[in-house]
Every structure is written in C-alpha cells, then in structure tokens.
Tab-separated table of C-alpha atoms in Angstrom:
chain	number	residue	atom	x	y	z
A	17	MET	CA	0.000	0.000	0.000
A	18	ILE	CA	1.185	3.478	-0.870
A	19	VAL	CA	0.370	6.170	1.697
A	20	TYR	CA	1.148	9.785	0.924
A	21	PHE	CA	1.075	13.332	2.216
A	22	THR	CA	1.047	16.251	-0.209
A	23	GLY	CA	0.697	20.015	-0.210
A	24	THR	CA	0.711	21.030	-3.860
A	25	GLY	CA	0.536	17.633	-5.525
A	26	ASN	CA	4.127	16.487	-6.149
A	27	SER	CA	3.943	13.595	-3.704
A	28	ARG	CA	0.433	12.684	-4.825
A	29	TYR	CA	1.740	12.449	-8.389
A	30	CYS	CA	4.574	10.134	-7.329
A	31	ALA	CA	2.235	8.002	-5.212
A	32	GLU	CA	-0.230	7.615	-8.086
A	33	PHE	CA	2.607	6.842	-10.501
A	34	LEU	CA	3.865	4.059	-8.226
A	35	ALA	CA	0.351	2.757	-7.595
A	36	HIS	CA	-0.194	2.434	-11.348
A	37	ALA	CA	3.215	0.820	-11.913
A	38	LEU	CA	2.779	-1.670	-9.055
A	39	GLY	CA	-0.946	-2.348	-9.335
A	40	ASP	CA	-1.354	-1.113	-5.783
A	41	GLU	CA	-3.550	1.511	-4.135
A	42	ALA	CA	-2.596	5.027	-3.076
A	43	VAL	CA	-4.079	6.347	0.169
A	44	ASP	CA	-4.083	10.052	1.046
A	45	SER	CA	-3.178	10.769	4.687
A	46	PHE	CA	-4.995	14.136	4.595
A	47	ARG	CA	-8.223	12.973	6.279
A	48	PHE	CA	-6.341	11.193	9.067
A	49	ILE	CA	-4.122	14.186	9.808
A	50	ARG	CA	-6.834	16.827	9.421
A	51	ASP	CA	-9.388	15.024	11.592
A	52	GLY	CA	-6.925	13.594	14.112
A	53	ILE	CA	-7.829	10.014	13.190
A	54	GLN	CA	-5.383	7.263	14.061
A	55	ALA	CA	-4.656	5.282	10.904
A	56	GLU	CA	-5.439	1.574	11.052
A	57	LEU	CA	-4.302	0.167	7.729
A	58	VAL	CA	-3.428	-3.327	6.533
A	59	SER	CA	-1.254	-4.202	3.549
A	60	GLU	CA	0.175	-7.461	2.318
A	61	THR	CA	2.321	-5.575	-0.174
A	62	PRO	CA	5.256	-3.431	1.009
A	63	TRP	CA	4.474	-0.127	2.659
A	64	VAL	CA	5.503	2.827	0.527
A	65	PHE	CA	5.315	6.185	2.289
A	66	VAL	CA	5.518	9.179	-0.030
A	67	ALA	CA	5.973	12.762	1.194
A	68	PRO	CA	7.722	16.024	0.401
A	69	THR	CA	10.978	17.093	2.009
A	70	TYR	CA	10.643	19.849	4.613
A	71	GLY	CA	13.991	21.141	5.815
A	72	TRP	CA	15.768	17.970	4.638
A	73	GLN	CA	13.524	15.692	6.673
A	74	LEU	CA	10.129	14.052	6.434
A	75	PRO	CA	7.438	16.637	7.319
A	76	HIS	CA	6.933	16.486	11.080
A	77	ILE	CA	3.167	16.120	10.766
A	78	PHE	CA	3.578	13.107	8.482
A	79	ALA	CA	6.181	11.531	10.768
A	80	ASP	CA	3.760	11.998	13.691
A	81	PHE	CA	0.993	10.418	11.626
A	82	LEU	CA	3.196	7.381	11.013
A	83	ARG	CA	4.222	7.099	14.657
A	84	GLY	CA	0.622	7.218	15.824
A	85	GLY	CA	-0.825	4.882	13.207
A	86	ARG	CA	-1.236	1.126	13.114
A	87	PHE	CA	0.176	-0.438	9.975
A	88	SER	CA	-0.335	-4.195	9.873
A	89	GLY	CA	0.668	-6.915	7.449
A	90	SER	CA	3.883	-6.386	5.533
A	91	ARG	CA	6.900	-5.116	7.450
A	92	ASP	CA	8.940	-4.069	4.395
A	93	THR	CA	8.869	-0.270	4.215
A	94	TYR	CA	10.044	2.104	1.515
A	95	PHE	CA	10.082	5.905	1.577
A	96	VAL	CA	9.844	8.217	-1.407
A	97	MET	CA	10.647	11.877	-0.763
A	98	THR	CA	10.021	14.594	-3.309
A	99	CYS	CA	12.455	17.487	-3.182
A	100	GLY	CA	13.728	20.518	-5.044
A	101	SER	CA	17.321	19.292	-4.994
A	102	ASP	CA	18.249	16.839	-2.218
A	103	ILE	CA	17.030	15.281	1.038
A	104	GLY	CA	20.185	15.683	3.127
A	105	ASN	CA	20.486	12.951	5.758
A	106	ALA	CA	16.754	12.227	5.950
A	107	GLY	CA	17.426	8.499	5.713
A	108	ALA	CA	18.865	8.328	9.231
A	109	LYS	CA	15.618	9.618	10.755
A	110	LEU	CA	13.582	7.275	8.571
A	111	ALA	CA	15.616	4.256	9.636
A	112	ALA	CA	15.107	5.220	13.287
A	113	LEU	CA	11.367	5.637	12.717
A	114	CYS	CA	11.192	2.182	11.159
A	115	ALA	CA	12.997	0.704	14.154
A	116	GLN	CA	10.407	2.303	16.453
A	117	LYS	CA	7.516	0.915	14.411
A	118	GLY	CA	8.932	-2.549	13.821
A	119	PHE	CA	9.269	-1.924	10.090
A	120	THR	CA	12.033	-3.318	7.912
A	121	TYR	CA	13.627	-0.226	6.407
A	122	LYS	CA	14.173	-0.655	2.665
A	123	GLY	CA	15.586	2.775	1.967
A	124	VAL	CA	14.540	6.173	0.704
A	125	LEU	CA	14.210	7.343	-2.889
A	126	PRO	CA	14.719	11.086	-3.509
A	127	VAL	CA	12.684	12.343	-6.471
A	128	VAL	CA	13.406	15.830	-7.789
A	129	MET	CA	10.125	17.567	-8.584
A	130	PRO	CA	9.194	21.205	-9.310
A	131	GLU	CA	9.864	23.641	-6.474
A	132	ASN	CA	6.713	24.756	-4.652
A	133	TYR	CA	8.072	26.485	-1.564
A	134	ILE	CA	7.343	30.037	-2.645
A	135	ALA	CA	7.714	31.313	0.913
A	136	LEU	CA	11.453	31.243	0.143
A	137	PHE	CA	12.047	30.131	-3.444
A	138	ASP	CA	10.671	30.610	-6.939
A	139	ALA	CA	8.332	28.038	-8.445
A	140	PRO	CA	8.964	27.163	-12.102
A	141	GLY	CA	6.662	28.161	-14.927
A	142	GLN	CA	4.383	25.550	-16.478
A	143	GLU	CA	6.740	24.502	-19.274
A	144	LYS	CA	9.749	24.101	-16.992
A	145	ALA	CA	7.605	22.230	-14.465
A	146	ARG	CA	6.494	19.765	-17.145
A	147	LYS	CA	10.127	19.075	-18.057
A	148	ILE	CA	11.087	18.474	-14.420
A	149	ILE	CA	8.170	16.068	-13.956
A	150	ALA	CA	9.099	14.206	-17.147
A	151	ALA	CA	12.711	13.922	-15.949
A	152	ALA	CA	11.491	12.358	-12.682
A	153	LYS	CA	9.779	9.431	-14.407
A	154	PRO	CA	12.893	7.228	-14.855
A	155	THR	CA	13.658	7.616	-11.134
A	156	LEU	CA	10.130	6.529	-10.272
A	157	GLU	CA	10.285	3.620	-12.720
A	158	ASN	CA	13.538	2.409	-11.155
A	159	GLY	CA	11.983	2.797	-7.713
A	160	ALA	CA	8.969	0.750	-8.760
A	161	ALA	CA	11.294	-1.992	-10.045
A	162	CYS	CA	13.081	-2.124	-6.678
A	163	ILE	CA	9.793	-2.420	-4.800
A	164	ARG	CA	8.469	-5.046	-7.200
A	165	ASP	CA	11.647	-7.135	-6.813
A	166	GLY	CA	11.914	-6.641	-3.053
A	167	ARG	CA	15.275	-4.885	-3.384
A	168	ASP	CA	16.394	-2.006	-1.202
A	169	PHE	CA	16.474	1.435	-2.775
A	170	PRO	CA	20.022	2.433	-3.798
A	171	THR	CA	21.943	4.292	-1.108
A	172	SER	CA	23.902	7.490	-1.589
A	173	LYS	CA	26.867	8.874	0.308
A	174	VAL	CA	25.964	11.160	3.202
A	175	GLY	CA	28.418	13.895	4.139
A	176	ALA	CA	28.817	16.307	7.018
A	177	ILE	CA	26.796	18.992	5.213
A	178	ASP	CA	23.910	16.559	4.753
A	179	LYS	CA	23.904	15.819	8.472
A	180	LEU	CA	23.851	19.532	9.281
A	181	LYS	CA	20.948	20.097	6.894
A	182	SER	CA	18.784	17.385	8.435
A	183	GLY	CA	19.884	18.258	11.968
A	184	VAL	CA	20.602	21.859	12.957
A	185	ALA	CA	19.111	23.384	9.799
A	186	ASN	CA	15.866	21.418	10.172
A	187	ALA	CA	15.499	22.530	13.779
A	188	ALA	CA	16.090	26.153	12.753
A	189	PHE	CA	13.646	25.816	9.870
A	190	TYR	CA	10.803	24.806	12.178
A	191	ARG	CA	11.725	27.268	14.918
A	192	PHE	CA	12.300	30.407	12.870
A	193	ILE	CA	10.698	29.978	9.436
A	194	VAL	CA	7.577	27.820	9.725
A	195	LYS	CA	5.122	30.493	10.803
A	196	ALA	CA	1.669	31.482	9.547
A	197	LYS	CA	1.804	35.148	10.564
A	198	PRO	CA	3.131	36.476	7.200
A	199	PHE	CA	0.157	35.040	5.268
A	200	ALA	CA	-2.242	37.726	4.076
A	201	VAL	CA	-5.039	38.040	1.538
A	202	SER	CA	-5.719	40.720	-1.060
A	203	ASP	CA	-8.943	42.153	-2.429
A	204	ALA	CA	-8.788	39.479	-5.134
A	205	CYS	CA	-10.191	36.994	-2.564
A	206	ILE	CA	-13.609	35.655	-3.617
A	207	SER	CA	-14.398	34.019	-0.248
A	208	CYS	CA	-14.522	30.548	-1.811
A	209	GLY	CA	-13.035	28.881	1.280
A	210	LYS	CA	-10.732	26.590	-0.698
A	211	CYS	CA	-7.749	27.626	1.417
A	212	ALA	CA	-9.534	26.420	4.542
A	213	ASP	CA	-10.599	23.205	2.834
A	214	VAL	CA	-7.077	22.217	1.757
A	215	CYS	CA	-5.238	23.051	4.991
A	216	PRO	CA	-4.099	19.706	6.482
A	217	LEU	CA	-4.041	21.131	10.006
A	218	GLY	CA	-7.343	22.989	9.923
A	219	ASN	CA	-5.357	26.144	10.576
A	220	ILE	CA	-7.480	28.438	8.393
A	221	ARG	CA	-10.980	29.733	9.075
A	222	LEU	CA	-13.062	32.303	7.267
A	223	GLY	CA	-13.728	35.509	9.173
A	224	GLU	CA	-16.134	37.885	7.444
A	225	GLY	CA	-15.548	35.897	4.279
A	226	LYS	CA	-11.742	36.185	4.367
A	227	PRO	CA	-9.184	33.581	5.480
A	228	VAL	CA	-7.683	33.936	8.939
A	229	TRP	CA	-4.634	31.864	9.841
A	230	GLY	CA	-4.090	30.339	13.260
A	231	ALA	CA	-0.823	29.422	14.948
A	232	ARG	CA	-0.616	25.877	13.555
A	233	CYS	CA	1.094	25.752	10.170
A	234	THR	CA	3.387	23.292	8.440
A	235	HIS	CA	4.226	25.445	5.389
A	236	CYS	CA	2.816	22.956	2.894
A	237	MET	CA	1.887	25.887	0.585
A	238	ALA	CA	-1.479	24.266	-0.192
A	239	CYS	CA	-3.415	27.450	0.574
A	240	ILE	CA	-1.271	29.925	-1.321
A	241	CYS	CA	-0.690	27.715	-4.349
A	242	GLY	CA	-4.280	26.454	-4.463
A	243	CYS	CA	-5.989	29.840	-4.320
A	244	PRO	CA	-7.959	30.166	-7.591
A	245	THR	CA	-7.406	33.938	-7.763
A	246	SER	CA	-3.831	34.080	-6.373
A	247	ALA	CA	-5.179	36.314	-3.618
A	248	ILE	CA	-2.917	34.902	-0.897
A	249	GLU	CA	0.578	36.253	-0.321
A	250	TYR	CA	3.317	35.264	2.112
A	251	GLY	CA	4.583	38.674	3.184
A	252	LYS	CA	6.561	40.233	0.344
A	253	THR	CA	8.451	37.079	-0.623
A	254	SER	CA	5.701	35.505	-2.730
A	255	ARG	CA	4.749	38.601	-4.698
A	256	GLY	CA	5.001	38.139	-8.441
A	257	LYS	CA	5.978	34.481	-8.161
A	258	PRO	CA	4.203	31.741	-10.144
A	259	ARG	CA	1.956	29.490	-8.105
A	260	TYR	CA	2.533	25.781	-8.579
A	261	GLN	CA	0.239	22.777	-8.429
A	262	CYS	CA	1.209	19.404	-9.830
A	263	PRO	CA	-1.411	17.664	-11.966
A	264	ALA	CA	-2.658	14.280	-10.812
A	265	TYR	CA	-0.818	11.406	-12.484
A	266	ARG	CA	-4.031	10.121	-14.061
A	267	GLU	CA	-4.404	13.473	-15.826
A	268	THR	CA	-1.024	13.076	-17.536
A	269	VAL	CA	-1.348	9.540	-18.950
C-alpha cells in the first residue's frame, strides 16, 4: 500500500505513478491528519510512504501520523521523498522511525520535482515544471522496479553537510521559518473557502468571508498555491511568483 502526504501535488503524483506501476492503491493521509484520526491500515504488499521534504527531513506532521498509526501486514517499508534538490540525511531519521515501528527499512528514494516552496524560493513556470516532472519518471520507474523485486532502494553517500541540513538546519527551519503570521489576503479573494478546505491542520478559518490563519502551520503551501485567484501572499516574498500545483498522475497519462 502506498500512503502519501502532499501540499501542492508532487507527492500525490509520485504516489499515483507508483500505484499504477505496481498495481497497488494510493491512500491520502490528509483525512487522518486533518481530523486527528489514528490510521489503522493493513497491507500485504510493502508499505511505501511518499511525502515532500521539509527542511531535509520528512514533514513532522507526516512523521507523527506514522508514529501514531497502526500499519499491519507487511513489514517491508520504503520511503519516497520529493524534493527541489536533495534530502540531506533524511534516511537516518527514517531508519530510526522504522525501528520504532517494527518496520524493515528498505531505503529512501529522492525524487526531484518542481519547487513549490514560494515562501522562500521561486516556483517554475508551467513549461519548466512539465520538463522536471518528465525527468522524474525514470527515477520513479527504477523505484517501482526495486519495490516489485523486493530490493532495497540504492543508497547514496551522506556527508557532514547533509547531516547539518537534516539536523541543525531542520530545527532552525521549524523554529524560525515555519510560521503562519506572514500570510495575508488581497482584495482578489472571492471568499470561496478553498484555502480552509485544503489546509491539512485545519489552521485556516473564514472571518467575514476572508481567510484567517491560526498558529498551527506546516508550510505545505497548499493554501497559497491552491488559491484560484492568487489572492494569498506570504509577506513580500511571494509577490510576483508563479503558483505551482502538480497535476494528478491520471491526468497526464
């Protein structure tokens, strides 16, 4: 079974790609996380957990979801992490998580997908995004072959910089950067409520027809990138930047 967490669709795309390649099912963790439901899932095929990379680690809310859930059946466990460039030393944390859960860790597959973190970086335009997604397909095909054959994902060398990224830098990322306060909405808002609907933490409510952000935020960019009128900004850093949403895999085949 393939279980995924996504903000703007990159990890959903990869999960659906793998589900199609393996003849397996892809399960969205959104409902479990949003509603505080403990997952109770059973799979006789290997577990494949797919998520974006936040600060060179698995998103904390997805890691918490995995720790709190019950995953029965197969013990073989693969991770697929979408990223803009690299995942640092994320594998060490994943191996430790598997040890806690009684999983057999089969490795992590980094998949470079279009950048979506417009709170800090620029998202690509549509044409460039399509090329990046197309370039990711061989990586996903090789990953599917490993899972199908029961082989571990290939390992890569981890250096001191990678350890710093997934250690000190990740801690700083969550302490100093992951905040909802800079989010604001312009007069282009049409009060559709989509931002509130897509927030995995239920951190957005409508007040007098406009979104109001609470203190809980994971910086998934689902609200700002999913706004149909591009009315949401993240301070000054998102102004003028393209918004990015990955199409579902089934829409591209």
